[in-house]
Amino acid sequence: MILPIALDILSAIVQMCVLVAAIRLLGRANILLPVAFFTFALACVLLSTLYWITFDIIQPGMRMPFAANQIGELALFLLLAVCLKSVIPLNYYGHGAAVIATTLFAVANIALWIAWSGEWVQDILGGIPFGYLLCITVLCLRQSEALTYKEQAIIGVLCMVLIITQTSIFFAPDTAKHLLDLFCYSLLFFIGACIILRALHSLRTDSPPAASLSLAFASYAWMTTAMYMSDGGFYLVAFALVTLCFPLMLHALRKVVTAP
């Protein structure tokens, strides 16, 4: 119990620092709208985290069908999506297959959440905004050409393998469940590591700002996916990586809005 609360507190500190930095960025940005959306998103996730820390201390181990902090998380997903859209104008023509595939992936995630928790209302209400963020992120990755078509295809195949494997765990014999779980965790963190490393490399080079921003937001979106699919120690690792994605996104956004 001590480690999760400590990570929550550390996450709140990181979020607060990023929020302050985002507010300061408003005074130097050439484009204000995406910074404003990002600032509001950080305010929402910080309030959500502070609420959860307080609730976890007062009622440790208690589950709620729909906690108040989840409203902040839903706002976070939507604000991050519009932040991306305000930087990268989207052209939906020619990207229908990608949108459909991403939507199916999001629906599959929601179905898995419901199967694991049995909390229909919470998982559906949370899954729709998160699925929207996934779709916007994928479109921005494609339009900014942050990933090659080959890389996109590989990630798409791995996502399909991940969903199939996660689903098969419900029907597999007990002796195989642990191995399948480990395989899923390997996929989740392998893809996450690849995207985060690409985002860091993009920020350190002369890559187009839109590509760097897309990769940074994709890092957050994927590690959030991994966090929602994880349990125990794997959940804590994914949660820590999600926290580290906030300064990564801020750095990428700064690159966009301060570009001459």
PDB file of C-alpha atoms in Angstrom:
ATOM      1  CA  MET A   1       0.000   0.000   0.000  1.00  0.00           C
ATOM      2  CA  ILE A   2       2.893   2.385   0.745  1.00  0.00           C
ATOM      3  CA  LEU A   3       4.471   2.096  -2.733  1.00  0.00           C
ATOM      4  CA  PRO A   4       1.262   2.918  -4.708  1.00  0.00           C
ATOM      5  CA  ILE A   5       0.568   5.972  -2.520  1.00  0.00           C
ATOM      6  CA  ALA A   6       4.203   7.086  -2.865  1.00  0.00           C
ATOM      7  CA  LEU A   7       3.936   6.781  -6.656  1.00  0.00           C
ATOM      8  CA  ASP A   8       0.660   8.756  -6.600  1.00  0.00           C
ATOM      9  CA  ILE A   9       2.353  11.521  -4.614  1.00  0.00           C
ATOM     10  CA  LEU A  10       5.358  11.507  -6.955  1.00  0.00           C
ATOM     11  CA  SER A  11       2.970  11.656  -9.924  1.00  0.00           C
ATOM     12  CA  ALA A  12       1.163  14.648  -8.388  1.00  0.00           C
ATOM     13  CA  ILE A  13       4.486  16.449  -7.910  1.00  0.00           C
ATOM     14  CA  VAL A  14       5.493  15.817 -11.537  1.00  0.00           C
ATOM     15  CA  GLN A  15       2.071  16.925 -12.779  1.00  0.00           C
ATOM     16  CA  MET A  16       2.245  20.090 -10.684  1.00  0.00           C
ATOM     17  CA  CYS A  17       5.703  20.947 -12.049  1.00  0.00           C
ATOM     18  CA  VAL A  18       4.528  20.354 -15.624  1.00  0.00           C
ATOM     19  CA  LEU A  19       1.416  22.451 -14.997  1.00  0.00           C
ATOM     20  CA  VAL A  20       3.521  25.373 -13.727  1.00  0.00           C
ATOM     21  CA  ALA A  21       5.837  25.038 -16.725  1.00  0.00           C
ATOM     22  CA  ALA A  22       2.837  24.971 -19.091  1.00  0.00           C
ATOM     23  CA  ILE A  23       1.447  28.153 -17.514  1.00  0.00           C
ATOM     24  CA  ARG A  24       4.812  29.851 -17.958  1.00  0.00           C
ATOM     25  CA  LEU A  25       4.911  28.642 -21.567  1.00  0.00           C
ATOM     26  CA  LEU A  26       1.714  30.598 -22.254  1.00  0.00           C
ATOM     27  CA  GLY A  27       3.716  33.797 -22.010  1.00  0.00           C
ATOM     28  CA  ARG A  28       6.295  32.701 -24.602  1.00  0.00           C
ATOM     29  CA  ALA A  29       4.208  30.701 -27.059  1.00  0.00           C
ATOM     30  CA  ASN A  30       3.606  31.841 -30.611  1.00  0.00           C
ATOM     31  CA  ILE A  31       0.468  29.667 -30.683  1.00  0.00           C
ATOM     32  CA  LEU A  32      -1.607  29.944 -27.513  1.00  0.00           C
ATOM     33  CA  LEU A  33      -4.530  27.575 -28.105  1.00  0.00           C
ATOM     34  CA  PRO A  34      -2.716  24.203 -27.853  1.00  0.00           C
ATOM     35  CA  VAL A  35      -0.851  25.382 -24.753  1.00  0.00           C
ATOM     36  CA  ALA A  36      -4.124  26.446 -23.159  1.00  0.00           C
ATOM     37  CA  PHE A  37      -5.698  23.042 -23.868  1.00  0.00           C
ATOM     38  CA  PHE A  38      -2.624  21.275 -22.482  1.00  0.00           C
ATOM     39  CA  THR A  39      -2.641  23.472 -19.372  1.00  0.00           C
ATOM     40  CA  PHE A  40      -6.294  22.653 -18.673  1.00  0.00           C
ATOM     41  CA  ALA A  41      -5.536  18.966 -19.263  1.00  0.00           C
ATOM     42  CA  LEU A  42      -2.754  19.064 -16.656  1.00  0.00           C
ATOM     43  CA  ALA A  43      -5.036  20.852 -14.203  1.00  0.00           C
ATOM     44  CA  CYS A  44      -7.647  18.112 -14.658  1.00  0.00           C
ATOM     45  CA  VAL A  45      -5.207  15.224 -14.153  1.00  0.00           C
ATOM     46  CA  LEU A  46      -3.620  16.932 -11.135  1.00  0.00           C
ATOM     47  CA  LEU A  47      -6.997  17.390  -9.447  1.00  0.00           C
ATOM     48  CA  SER A  48      -7.830  13.774 -10.307  1.00  0.00           C
ATOM     49  CA  THR A  49      -4.585  12.541  -8.753  1.00  0.00           C
ATOM     50  CA  LEU A  50      -5.010  14.649  -5.612  1.00  0.00           C
ATOM     51  CA  TYR A  51      -8.561  13.347  -5.203  1.00  0.00           C
ATOM     52  CA  TRP A  52      -7.395   9.753  -5.583  1.00  0.00           C
ATOM     53  CA  ILE A  53      -4.567  10.215  -3.045  1.00  0.00           C
ATOM     54  CA  THR A  54      -7.029  11.637  -0.525  1.00  0.00           C
ATOM     55  CA  PHE A  55      -9.577   8.888  -1.185  1.00  0.00           C
ATOM     56  CA  ASP A  56      -6.950   6.153  -0.997  1.00  0.00           C
ATOM     57  CA  ILE A  57      -5.743   7.411   2.374  1.00  0.00           C
ATOM     58  CA  ILE A  58      -9.248   7.735   3.827  1.00  0.00           C
ATOM     59  CA  GLN A  59     -10.729   4.558   2.276  1.00  0.00           C
ATOM     60  CA  PRO A  60      -7.758   2.293   1.409  1.00  0.00           C
ATOM     61  CA  GLY A  61      -8.575  -0.608  -0.865  1.00  0.00           C
ATOM     62  CA  MET A  62     -12.179   0.463  -1.476  1.00  0.00           C
ATOM     63  CA  ARG A  63     -13.529   0.371  -5.063  1.00  0.00           C
ATOM     64  CA  MET A  64     -16.184   2.680  -6.436  1.00  0.00           C
ATOM     65  CA  PRO A  65     -18.373   2.074  -9.527  1.00  0.00           C
ATOM     66  CA  PHE A  66     -17.584   5.580 -10.766  1.00  0.00           C
ATOM     67  CA  ALA A  67     -15.218   7.729  -8.704  1.00  0.00           C
ATOM     68  CA  ALA A  68     -15.240  11.525  -8.981  1.00  0.00           C
ATOM     69  CA  ASN A  69     -11.602  11.613 -10.092  1.00  0.00           C
ATOM     70  CA  GLN A  70     -12.552   9.761 -13.275  1.00  0.00           C
ATOM     71  CA  ILE A  71     -14.388  12.856 -14.504  1.00  0.00           C
ATOM     72  CA  GLY A  72     -11.005  14.586 -14.507  1.00  0.00           C
ATOM     73  CA  GLU A  73      -9.495  11.687 -16.461  1.00  0.00           C
ATOM     74  CA  LEU A  74     -12.219  11.901 -19.111  1.00  0.00           C
ATOM     75  CA  ALA A  75     -11.588  15.635 -19.451  1.00  0.00           C
ATOM     76  CA  LEU A  76      -7.843  14.910 -19.710  1.00  0.00           C
ATOM     77  CA  PHE A  77      -8.332  12.575 -22.686  1.00  0.00           C
ATOM     78  CA  LEU A  78     -10.582  15.028 -24.533  1.00  0.00           C
ATOM     79  CA  LEU A  79      -8.342  18.035 -23.861  1.00  0.00           C
ATOM     80  CA  LEU A  80      -5.239  16.193 -25.033  1.00  0.00           C
ATOM     81  CA  ALA A  81      -7.083  15.205 -28.207  1.00  0.00           C
ATOM     82  CA  VAL A  82      -8.121  18.784 -29.012  1.00  0.00           C
ATOM     83  CA  CYS A  83      -4.604  19.970 -28.144  1.00  0.00           C
ATOM     84  CA  LEU A  84      -3.247  17.703 -30.872  1.00  0.00           C
ATOM     85  CA  LYS A  85      -5.971  18.741 -33.323  1.00  0.00           C
ATOM     86  CA  SER A  86      -5.220  22.425 -32.739  1.00  0.00           C
ATOM     87  CA  VAL A  87      -1.609  21.855 -33.834  1.00  0.00           C
ATOM     88  CA  ILE A  88      -2.081  19.339 -36.651  1.00  0.00           C
ATOM     89  CA  PRO A  89      -5.111  20.027 -38.880  1.00  0.00           C
ATOM     90  CA  LEU A  90      -6.614  16.659 -39.674  1.00  0.00           C
ATOM     91  CA  ASN A  91      -7.566  15.426 -43.120  1.00  0.00           C
ATOM     92  CA  TYR A  92      -9.712  12.321 -42.738  1.00  0.00           C
ATOM     93  CA  TYR A  93      -9.624  11.483 -46.444  1.00  0.00           C
ATOM     94  CA  GLY A  94      -7.614   8.332 -47.095  1.00  0.00           C
ATOM     95  CA  HIS A  95      -7.328   7.404 -43.432  1.00  0.00           C
ATOM     96  CA  GLY A  96     -10.614   5.548 -43.014  1.00  0.00           C
ATOM     97  CA  ALA A  97      -8.961   2.153 -42.528  1.00  0.00           C
ATOM     98  CA  ALA A  98      -6.717   3.509 -39.771  1.00  0.00           C
ATOM     99  CA  VAL A  99      -9.657   5.115 -37.964  1.00  0.00           C
ATOM    100  CA  ILE A 100     -11.729   1.920 -38.181  1.00  0.00           C
ATOM    101  CA  ALA A 101      -8.821  -0.227 -36.941  1.00  0.00           C
ATOM    102  CA  THR A 102      -8.141   2.141 -34.044  1.00  0.00           C
ATOM    103  CA  THR A 103     -11.825   2.253 -33.134  1.00  0.00           C
ATOM    104  CA  LEU A 104     -11.988  -1.547 -33.097  1.00  0.00           C
ATOM    105  CA  PHE A 105      -8.901  -1.626 -30.882  1.00  0.00           C
ATOM    106  CA  ALA A 106     -10.546   0.828 -28.479  1.00  0.00           C
ATOM    107  CA  VAL A 107     -13.778  -1.204 -28.425  1.00  0.00           C
ATOM    108  CA  ALA A 108     -11.773  -4.361 -27.736  1.00  0.00           C
ATOM    109  CA  ASN A 109     -10.076  -2.587 -24.833  1.00  0.00           C
ATOM    110  CA  ILE A 110     -13.432  -1.579 -23.382  1.00  0.00           C
ATOM    111  CA  ALA A 111     -14.703  -5.149 -23.693  1.00  0.00           C
ATOM    112  CA  LEU A 112     -11.617  -6.446 -21.867  1.00  0.00           C
ATOM    113  CA  TRP A 113     -11.993  -3.853 -19.094  1.00  0.00           C
ATOM    114  CA  ILE A 114     -15.606  -4.906 -18.573  1.00  0.00           C
ATOM    115  CA  ALA A 115     -14.627  -8.579 -18.532  1.00  0.00           C
ATOM    116  CA  TRP A 116     -11.948  -7.889 -15.923  1.00  0.00           C
ATOM    117  CA  SER A 117     -13.840  -5.503 -13.644  1.00  0.00           C
ATOM    118  CA  GLY A 118     -17.546  -5.944 -14.419  1.00  0.00           C
ATOM    119  CA  GLU A 119     -17.984  -2.145 -14.171  1.00  0.00           C
ATOM    120  CA  TRP A 120     -19.977  -1.417 -17.313  1.00  0.00           C
ATOM    121  CA  VAL A 121     -20.779   2.266 -16.742  1.00  0.00           C
ATOM    122  CA  GLN A 122     -17.267   3.247 -15.702  1.00  0.00           C
ATOM    123  CA  ASP A 123     -15.558   1.357 -18.500  1.00  0.00           C
ATOM    124  CA  ILE A 124     -17.866   2.518 -21.298  1.00  0.00           C
ATOM    125  CA  LEU A 125     -17.885   6.174 -20.207  1.00  0.00           C
ATOM    126  CA  GLY A 126     -14.123   6.119 -19.812  1.00  0.00           C
ATOM    127  CA  GLY A 127     -13.468   4.142 -22.964  1.00  0.00           C
ATOM    128  CA  ILE A 128     -15.233   6.490 -25.376  1.00  0.00           C
ATOM    129  CA  PRO A 129     -13.049   9.587 -24.678  1.00  0.00           C
ATOM    130  CA  PHE A 130      -9.949   7.407 -24.508  1.00  0.00           C
ATOM    131  CA  GLY A 131     -10.834   5.808 -27.849  1.00  0.00           C
ATOM    132  CA  TYR A 132     -11.267   9.309 -29.298  1.00  0.00           C
ATOM    133  CA  LEU A 133      -7.770  10.236 -28.086  1.00  0.00           C
ATOM    134  CA  LEU A 134      -6.374   7.068 -29.671  1.00  0.00           C
ATOM    135  CA  CYS A 135      -8.009   7.874 -33.023  1.00  0.00           C
ATOM    136  CA  ILE A 136      -6.739  11.466 -33.037  1.00  0.00           C
ATOM    137  CA  THR A 137      -3.254  10.311 -32.064  1.00  0.00           C
ATOM    138  CA  VAL A 138      -3.130   7.732 -34.860  1.00  0.00           C
ATOM    139  CA  LEU A 139      -4.309  10.291 -37.430  1.00  0.00           C
ATOM    140  CA  CYS A 140      -1.691  12.789 -36.261  1.00  0.00           C
ATOM    141  CA  LEU A 141       1.035  10.133 -36.437  1.00  0.00           C
ATOM    142  CA  ARG A 142       0.050   9.394 -40.027  1.00  0.00           C
ATOM    143  CA  GLN A 143      -0.310  13.003 -41.187  1.00  0.00           C
ATOM    144  CA  SER A 144       2.904  14.153 -39.521  1.00  0.00           C
ATOM    145  CA  GLU A 145       4.693  11.112 -41.014  1.00  0.00           C
ATOM    146  CA  ALA A 146       6.190  10.387 -37.591  1.00  0.00           C
ATOM    147  CA  LEU A 147       6.183   6.667 -38.406  1.00  0.00           C
ATOM    148  CA  THR A 148       6.731   4.916 -41.707  1.00  0.00           C
ATOM    149  CA  TYR A 149       3.924   2.813 -43.182  1.00  0.00           C
ATOM    150  CA  LYS A 150       5.941  -0.304 -42.367  1.00  0.00           C
ATOM    151  CA  GLU A 151       6.221   0.731 -38.712  1.00  0.00           C
ATOM    152  CA  GLN A 152       2.506   1.514 -38.587  1.00  0.00           C
ATOM    153  CA  ALA A 153       1.701  -1.889 -40.070  1.00  0.00           C
ATOM    154  CA  ILE A 154       3.929  -3.677 -37.547  1.00  0.00           C
ATOM    155  CA  ILE A 155       2.309  -1.873 -34.612  1.00  0.00           C
ATOM    156  CA  GLY A 156      -1.131  -2.660 -36.038  1.00  0.00           C
ATOM    157  CA  VAL A 157      -0.324  -6.375 -36.265  1.00  0.00           C
ATOM    158  CA  LEU A 158       1.119  -6.392 -32.741  1.00  0.00           C
ATOM    159  CA  CYS A 159      -2.029  -4.693 -31.439  1.00  0.00           C
ATOM    160  CA  MET A 160      -4.161  -7.386 -33.046  1.00  0.00           C
ATOM    161  CA  VAL A 161      -1.947 -10.111 -31.542  1.00  0.00           C
ATOM    162  CA  LEU A 162      -2.225  -8.403 -28.149  1.00  0.00           C
ATOM    163  CA  ILE A 163      -6.029  -8.329 -28.209  1.00  0.00           C
ATOM    164  CA  ILE A 164      -6.277 -11.940 -29.387  1.00  0.00           C
ATOM    165  CA  THR A 165      -3.869 -13.108 -26.699  1.00  0.00           C
ATOM    166  CA  GLN A 166      -5.590 -11.133 -23.940  1.00  0.00           C
ATOM    167  CA  THR A 167      -8.919 -12.633 -24.984  1.00  0.00           C
ATOM    168  CA  SER A 168      -7.511 -16.159 -25.142  1.00  0.00           C
ATOM    169  CA  ILE A 169      -6.445 -15.946 -21.481  1.00  0.00           C
ATOM    170  CA  PHE A 170     -10.122 -16.234 -20.444  1.00  0.00           C
ATOM    171  CA  PHE A 171     -10.355 -19.623 -22.156  1.00  0.00           C
ATOM    172  CA  ALA A 172      -6.838 -20.981 -21.638  1.00  0.00           C
ATOM    173  CA  PRO A 173      -6.059 -23.655 -19.034  1.00  0.00           C
ATOM    174  CA  ASP A 174      -4.626 -22.404 -15.750  1.00  0.00           C
ATOM    175  CA  THR A 175      -1.185 -23.751 -16.621  1.00  0.00           C
ATOM    176  CA  ALA A 176      -0.992 -21.471 -19.691  1.00  0.00           C
ATOM    177  CA  LYS A 177      -2.518 -18.286 -18.232  1.00  0.00           C
ATOM    178  CA  HIS A 178       0.701 -17.072 -16.599  1.00  0.00           C
ATOM    179  CA  LEU A 179       2.770 -17.529 -19.769  1.00  0.00           C
ATOM    180  CA  LEU A 180       0.155 -15.729 -21.866  1.00  0.00           C
ATOM    181  CA  ASP A 181       0.081 -12.909 -19.322  1.00  0.00           C
ATOM    182  CA  LEU A 182       3.847 -12.512 -19.536  1.00  0.00           C
ATOM    183  CA  PHE A 183       3.668 -12.503 -23.339  1.00  0.00           C
ATOM    184  CA  CYS A 184       1.071  -9.697 -23.245  1.00  0.00           C
ATOM    185  CA  TYR A 185       3.168  -7.656 -20.829  1.00  0.00           C
ATOM    186  CA  SER A 186       6.193  -8.157 -23.090  1.00  0.00           C
ATOM    187  CA  LEU A 187       4.232  -6.819 -26.069  1.00  0.00           C
ATOM    188  CA  LEU A 188       2.821  -3.872 -24.128  1.00  0.00           C
ATOM    189  CA  PHE A 189       6.154  -2.676 -22.804  1.00  0.00           C
ATOM    190  CA  PHE A 190       8.082  -3.471 -25.985  1.00  0.00           C
ATOM    191  CA  ILE A 191       5.768  -1.271 -28.068  1.00  0.00           C
ATOM    192  CA  GLY A 192       5.787   1.398 -25.359  1.00  0.00           C
ATOM    193  CA  ALA A 193       9.585   1.431 -25.188  1.00  0.00           C
ATOM    194  CA  CYS A 194       9.855   1.726 -28.990  1.00  0.00           C
ATOM    195  CA  ILE A 195       7.460   4.696 -29.150  1.00  0.00           C
ATOM    196  CA  ILE A 196       9.054   6.502 -26.187  1.00  0.00           C
ATOM    197  CA  LEU A 197      12.557   6.049 -27.615  1.00  0.00           C
ATOM    198  CA  ARG A 198      11.376   7.339 -31.002  1.00  0.00           C
ATOM    199  CA  ALA A 199       9.824  10.363 -29.273  1.00  0.00           C
ATOM    200  CA  LEU A 200      13.052  11.101 -27.371  1.00  0.00           C
ATOM    201  CA  HIS A 201      15.134  10.718 -30.529  1.00  0.00           C
ATOM    202  CA  SER A 202      12.754  12.990 -32.400  1.00  0.00           C
ATOM    203  CA  LEU A 203      13.070  15.700 -29.739  1.00  0.00           C
ATOM    204  CA  ARG A 204      16.869  15.528 -29.789  1.00  0.00           C
ATOM    205  CA  THR A 205      17.119  15.840 -33.573  1.00  0.00           C
ATOM    206  CA  ASP A 206      15.804  18.195 -36.236  1.00  0.00           C
ATOM    207  CA  SER A 207      12.615  16.203 -36.733  1.00  0.00           C
ATOM    208  CA  PRO A 208       9.498  18.201 -37.650  1.00  0.00           C
ATOM    209  CA  PRO A 209       7.824  19.574 -34.484  1.00  0.00           C
ATOM    210  CA  ALA A 210       4.475  17.999 -35.445  1.00  0.00           C
ATOM    211  CA  ALA A 211       6.105  14.557 -35.644  1.00  0.00           C
ATOM    212  CA  SER A 212       7.743  15.002 -32.245  1.00  0.00           C
ATOM    213  CA  LEU A 213       4.438  16.076 -30.724  1.00  0.00           C
ATOM    214  CA  SER A 214       2.582  13.124 -32.251  1.00  0.00           C
ATOM    215  CA  LEU A 215       5.151  10.666 -30.910  1.00  0.00           C
ATOM    216  CA  ALA A 216       5.095  12.211 -27.431  1.00  0.00           C
ATOM    217  CA  PHE A 217       1.305  12.012 -27.257  1.00  0.00           C
ATOM    218  CA  ALA A 218       1.421   8.478 -28.688  1.00  0.00           C
ATOM    219  CA  SER A 219       3.802   7.538 -25.851  1.00  0.00           C
ATOM    220  CA  TYR A 220       1.244   8.716 -23.308  1.00  0.00           C
ATOM    221  CA  ALA A 221      -1.678   7.044 -25.093  1.00  0.00           C
ATOM    222  CA  TRP A 222       0.113   3.699 -25.366  1.00  0.00           C
ATOM    223  CA  MET A 223       1.445   3.639 -21.811  1.00  0.00           C
ATOM    224  CA  THR A 224      -2.068   4.469 -20.584  1.00  0.00           C
ATOM    225  CA  THR A 225      -3.298   1.483 -22.600  1.00  0.00           C
ATOM    226  CA  ALA A 226      -0.591  -0.634 -20.971  1.00  0.00           C
ATOM    227  CA  MET A 227      -1.523   0.659 -17.517  1.00  0.00           C
ATOM    228  CA  TYR A 228      -5.188  -0.251 -18.005  1.00  0.00           C
ATOM    229  CA  MET A 229      -4.151  -3.752 -19.140  1.00  0.00           C
ATOM    230  CA  SER A 230      -1.739  -4.344 -16.248  1.00  0.00           C
ATOM    231  CA  ASP A 231      -1.891  -5.514 -12.669  1.00  0.00           C
ATOM    232  CA  GLY A 232       0.444  -5.649  -9.672  1.00  0.00           C
ATOM    233  CA  GLY A 233       4.042  -4.623 -10.282  1.00  0.00           C
ATOM    234  CA  PHE A 234       3.489  -4.236 -14.028  1.00  0.00           C
ATOM    235  CA  TYR A 235       0.741  -1.685 -13.302  1.00  0.00           C
ATOM    236  CA  LEU A 236       3.098   0.342 -11.107  1.00  0.00           C
ATOM    237  CA  VAL A 237       5.782   0.369 -13.821  1.00  0.00           C
ATOM    238  CA  ALA A 238       3.243   1.452 -16.453  1.00  0.00           C
ATOM    239  CA  PHE A 239       1.898   4.133 -14.087  1.00  0.00           C
ATOM    240  CA  ALA A 240       5.411   5.501 -13.550  1.00  0.00           C
ATOM    241  CA  LEU A 241       6.000   5.631 -17.323  1.00  0.00           C
ATOM    242  CA  VAL A 242       2.662   7.402 -17.859  1.00  0.00           C
ATOM    243  CA  THR A 243       3.799  10.011 -15.334  1.00  0.00           C
ATOM    244  CA  LEU A 244       7.080  10.518 -17.209  1.00  0.00           C
ATOM    245  CA  CYS A 245       5.120  11.102 -20.430  1.00  0.00           C
ATOM    246  CA  PHE A 246       3.753  14.427 -19.130  1.00  0.00           C
ATOM    247  CA  PRO A 247       7.116  16.274 -19.238  1.00  0.00           C
ATOM    248  CA  LEU A 248       7.785  14.521 -22.555  1.00  0.00           C
ATOM    249  CA  MET A 249       4.563  15.953 -24.009  1.00  0.00           C
ATOM    250  CA  LEU A 250       5.351  19.414 -22.597  1.00  0.00           C
ATOM    251  CA  HIS A 251       8.808  19.382 -24.178  1.00  0.00           C
ATOM    252  CA  ALA A 252       7.334  18.384 -27.537  1.00  0.00           C
ATOM    253  CA  LEU A 253       4.634  21.054 -27.280  1.00  0.00           C
ATOM    254  CA  ARG A 254       7.249  23.684 -26.434  1.00  0.00           C
ATOM    255  CA  LYS A 255       9.103  22.695 -29.602  1.00  0.00           C
ATOM    256  CA  VAL A 256       5.933  23.332 -31.619  1.00  0.00           C
ATOM    257  CA  VAL A 257       4.703  26.604 -30.135  1.00  0.00           C
ATOM    258  CA  THR A 258       8.095  28.338 -29.875  1.00  0.00           C
ATOM    259  CA  ALA A 259       9.214  27.458 -33.387  1.00  0.00           C
ATOM    260  CA  PRO A 260       9.881  30.582 -35.482  1.00  0.00           C
TER     261      PRO A 260
END
